[in-house]
Amino acid sequence: MEEIMKTAMLLCILFMFGSGLMALSSTTNTAIFSLDTVDPVITIQSPNGGEEWYIGDTNDILWSITESNLAPNSVYIYYNRGGTINVPLAEGIENLGTWAWAMPDTLGSNYRVRIAATDTFGNSSLKSSAGTFTITYVPPETPDGVSVDITNNVDAIISWDPVSQTIYGSPIEPDGYIVLYNESPYEHDDHFYYYLWDVTDATSFTHSGVARRRQQMYYRVVAYKDIDGRMAEILAEAKTRPDGKISFAEIKAGMRNRED
């Protein structure tokens, strides 16, 4: 009887041990996976510094992103003007590498583009243009047919042909013309030509009494497009100067300074 009990206990122990082996052998292995901890690498090809883009044009922003796990529709494009405020251009778009940008109507020489992207692991990058670029306007062509009439020996009547295109031949209607004068023929030196008056509704100007006071006088006429009223401000300030003199070089410098 004792022998039978020992045999039964041994069989029970073997059964329990065998069940444990079966339980252990029934476990499954998880699949091997990798964890991405590297941020996307963004390269901006254009604009990347030094470009001069014109108001009214459309230019392509070009970029590339090195990232095998880039999330879908995770590209964001911004621009700024030298500060920390990013103005959205495109949000949640595909990584196409190009986006057409219609130029804003704000002149400036300190623009940058910024592009952000995120991968499926939550890694993100923000890349800025390497340098600043300029947004300006295409200036009108120089007026042709400038002539001076002093037949009455008193006044100088300066007249010119109307301008209808930019320096690149595209159509334009100038907002006005600046008449410049100098007593010496410094034809190409903007420092020696001074503002005489601006004309917005005609293609002629009368320099009253100049023929009685001066032996000679030279004139230039410049067409301008006043995109945001800045030229009007500069010319209004020039008229308040005690000496009444502002050179064409100063006018252009004033426009550049106001762009920044």
XYZ file of C-alpha atoms in Angstrom:
260
model
C 0.000 0.000 0.000
C 2.831 2.332 0.879
C 4.473 1.576 -2.444
C 1.269 2.467 -4.288
C 1.034 5.827 -2.443
C 4.639 6.725 -3.378
C 3.966 5.927 -7.011
C 0.821 8.087 -7.026
C 2.618 11.061 -5.444
C 5.469 10.769 -7.949
C 3.037 10.780 -10.860
C 1.307 13.858 -9.403
C 4.601 15.724 -9.074
C 5.594 14.827 -12.633
C 2.211 15.999 -13.907
C 2.523 19.357 -12.142
C 6.077 19.822 -13.405
C 5.021 18.932 -16.926
C 2.162 21.429 -16.755
C 4.608 24.131 -15.715
C 6.804 23.345 -18.681
C 3.835 23.558 -20.984
C 2.878 26.918 -19.511
C 6.391 28.249 -19.944
C 6.664 26.983 -23.494
C 3.401 28.690 -24.515
C 4.766 32.286 -24.076
C 5.402 34.409 -27.256
C 8.278 36.797 -28.101
C 7.515 40.474 -28.959
C 8.600 41.901 -32.344
C 11.907 43.781 -32.527
C 11.387 47.569 -32.858
C 13.625 50.667 -33.104
C 13.234 54.063 -31.447
C 13.987 57.214 -33.523
C 15.506 60.000 -31.410
C 16.999 62.083 -34.246
C 15.377 65.373 -35.330
C 14.534 65.893 -39.021
C 17.260 67.695 -40.980
C 15.822 70.647 -42.937
C 17.719 72.442 -45.708
C 16.373 75.684 -47.221
C 17.549 76.326 -50.775
C 15.555 79.491 -51.463
C 15.277 82.115 -50.182
C 18.455 81.611 -48.194
C 19.888 85.130 -48.042
C 20.703 87.905 -50.481
C 17.683 87.548 -52.764
C 15.714 90.572 -53.947
C 12.070 89.702 -54.534
C 9.436 92.093 -55.806
C 5.997 93.007 -54.518
C 3.354 91.594 -56.856
C 5.494 88.629 -57.918
C 5.132 84.991 -56.856
C 8.317 83.141 -55.907
C 8.945 79.525 -54.912
C 10.196 78.605 -51.452
C 12.448 75.562 -51.964
C 13.574 73.101 -49.296
C 14.494 69.468 -48.603
C 14.050 67.313 -45.476
C 16.177 64.310 -44.550
C 13.992 62.060 -42.376
C 12.857 58.462 -43.007
C 10.011 58.695 -40.488
C 8.597 62.091 -41.411
C 4.998 62.433 -40.271
C 2.437 63.086 -43.015
C 1.370 66.693 -43.535
C 3.817 67.909 -40.903
C 5.551 70.764 -42.747
C 4.919 74.345 -41.614
C 6.245 77.456 -43.373
C 6.570 80.918 -41.816
C 8.284 84.216 -42.481
C 9.430 87.037 -40.231
C 11.024 90.461 -40.488
C 13.941 90.330 -38.091
C 11.960 89.542 -34.961
C 10.604 86.543 -33.102
C 7.082 86.749 -34.537
C 6.556 84.120 -37.229
C 3.814 84.841 -39.748
C 2.242 81.585 -41.037
C 2.377 80.941 -44.773
C 1.463 77.245 -44.967
C 0.466 74.894 -42.147
C 0.316 71.093 -42.121
C 1.318 70.565 -45.751
C 3.050 67.681 -47.516
C 6.805 67.612 -47.894
C 6.758 68.589 -51.573
C 9.954 70.650 -51.404
C 8.362 73.691 -53.031
C 5.653 76.193 -52.166
C 4.555 79.221 -54.213
C 4.595 82.434 -52.179
C 2.816 85.603 -53.333
C 4.959 88.466 -52.063
C 3.513 90.611 -49.250
C 3.149 94.332 -49.943
C 5.442 95.409 -47.088
C 8.877 96.616 -48.125
C 11.756 95.205 -46.109
C 15.379 94.102 -46.275
C 15.459 91.784 -43.246
C 13.073 88.988 -44.224
C 13.707 85.321 -43.392
C 11.742 82.156 -44.127
C 11.364 79.463 -41.461
C 10.332 75.842 -42.013
C 9.313 73.359 -39.309
C 8.786 69.589 -39.572
C 7.994 66.672 -37.207
C 8.551 62.923 -37.505
C 6.289 60.102 -36.291
C 8.283 59.769 -33.058
C 7.646 63.384 -32.074
C 11.077 64.749 -33.014
C 10.846 68.201 -34.581
C 13.078 70.815 -36.210
C 12.800 74.501 -37.100
C 15.132 75.907 -39.761
C 15.597 79.557 -40.794
C 17.057 81.080 -43.946
C 20.821 81.407 -43.524
C 20.646 85.123 -44.311
C 18.118 87.882 -44.831
C 16.516 88.743 -48.161
C 14.739 91.830 -49.484
C 11.172 92.409 -50.617
C 10.896 95.573 -52.665
C 9.044 96.874 -55.693
C 10.136 97.005 -59.310
C 10.874 100.690 -59.943
C 9.364 102.503 -62.909
C 11.483 103.186 -65.961
C 13.296 106.527 -66.195
C 11.198 109.059 -68.115
C 12.226 109.731 -71.706
C 11.967 112.989 -73.590
C 13.061 115.288 -70.751
C 13.326 118.829 -72.111
C 13.722 122.353 -70.716
C 12.062 125.438 -72.222
C 13.387 128.886 -71.183
C 12.136 130.852 -74.178
C 10.729 133.595 -71.938
C 14.163 134.030 -70.284
C 12.482 133.897 -66.885
C 11.175 130.415 -66.111
C 12.411 126.919 -66.880
C 9.597 124.638 -67.983
C 10.692 121.015 -67.542
C 8.622 118.425 -69.392
C 8.928 114.693 -70.028
C 7.163 111.706 -71.552
C 4.854 109.677 -69.281
C 6.198 106.372 -67.973
C 4.103 103.252 -68.532
C 6.447 100.387 -67.638
C 8.981 99.210 -65.067
C 12.714 98.829 -65.616
C 11.930 95.211 -66.591
C 9.278 96.156 -69.117
C 6.186 95.162 -67.144
C 3.222 97.587 -67.154
C 3.068 100.150 -64.355
C 1.421 103.469 -63.601
C 3.731 105.665 -61.491
C 2.323 107.487 -58.494
C 4.341 110.546 -59.384
C 7.559 112.105 -60.624
C 10.373 113.796 -58.718
C 12.074 116.764 -60.379
C 15.729 117.146 -59.347
C 18.107 120.010 -60.075
C 21.801 120.860 -59.966
C 23.946 123.717 -61.215
C 26.695 121.363 -62.405
C 26.341 118.446 -64.816
C 26.900 115.574 -62.351
C 24.807 113.316 -64.493
C 25.133 110.092 -62.507
C 25.904 111.303 -58.979
C 22.803 111.215 -56.780
C 24.543 113.244 -54.044
C 24.636 116.387 -56.177
C 21.082 116.368 -57.478
C 18.572 117.952 -55.134
C 14.837 117.640 -54.789
C 12.992 120.494 -56.500
C 9.381 119.284 -56.450
C 7.173 116.261 -56.965
C 4.454 116.079 -59.596
C 1.589 113.602 -59.321
C -0.904 114.741 -61.967
C 1.150 116.035 -64.899
C 4.316 115.522 -66.926
C 5.742 119.021 -66.611
C 6.906 121.456 -63.943
C 7.779 125.161 -64.030
C 10.875 126.267 -62.135
C 9.817 129.866 -61.650
C 12.305 132.709 -62.190
C 15.352 130.458 -62.355
C 16.557 131.861 -65.694
C 16.938 135.300 -64.097
C 18.947 134.001 -61.137
C 21.187 131.294 -62.605
C 23.499 131.068 -65.580
C 22.913 127.342 -65.931
C 20.825 124.589 -64.384
C 20.588 120.854 -64.951
C 17.526 118.719 -64.301
C 16.653 115.073 -63.806
C 13.201 113.514 -63.581
C 12.558 110.274 -61.693
C 9.310 108.298 -61.692
C 8.308 106.577 -58.454
C 5.766 104.140 -57.099
C 4.739 104.888 -53.503
C 3.679 101.452 -52.260
C 2.849 102.362 -48.671
C 3.036 106.152 -48.467
C 6.648 106.292 -47.337
C 7.822 108.379 -50.258
C 5.105 110.944 -49.519
C 6.356 111.196 -45.925
C 9.958 111.742 -47.010
C 9.034 114.418 -49.546
C 6.747 116.175 -47.058
C 9.615 116.301 -44.563
C 11.955 117.658 -47.247
C 9.625 120.613 -47.840
C 9.924 121.631 -44.176
C 13.718 121.896 -44.161
C 15.033 125.429 -43.554
C 17.472 125.203 -46.462
C 14.923 123.383 -48.590
C 17.548 120.918 -49.797
C 17.541 117.154 -49.774
C 19.639 115.145 -52.200
C 18.348 112.261 -54.233
C 20.849 110.054 -52.393
C 19.202 111.034 -49.090
C 15.756 110.241 -50.459
C 16.865 106.759 -51.491
C 18.623 106.201 -48.162
C 15.456 107.232 -46.348
C 13.471 104.644 -48.260
C 16.010 101.927 -47.437
C 16.076 102.836 -43.739
C 12.295 102.695 -43.507
C 12.296 99.201 -44.972
C 14.088 97.795 -41.917
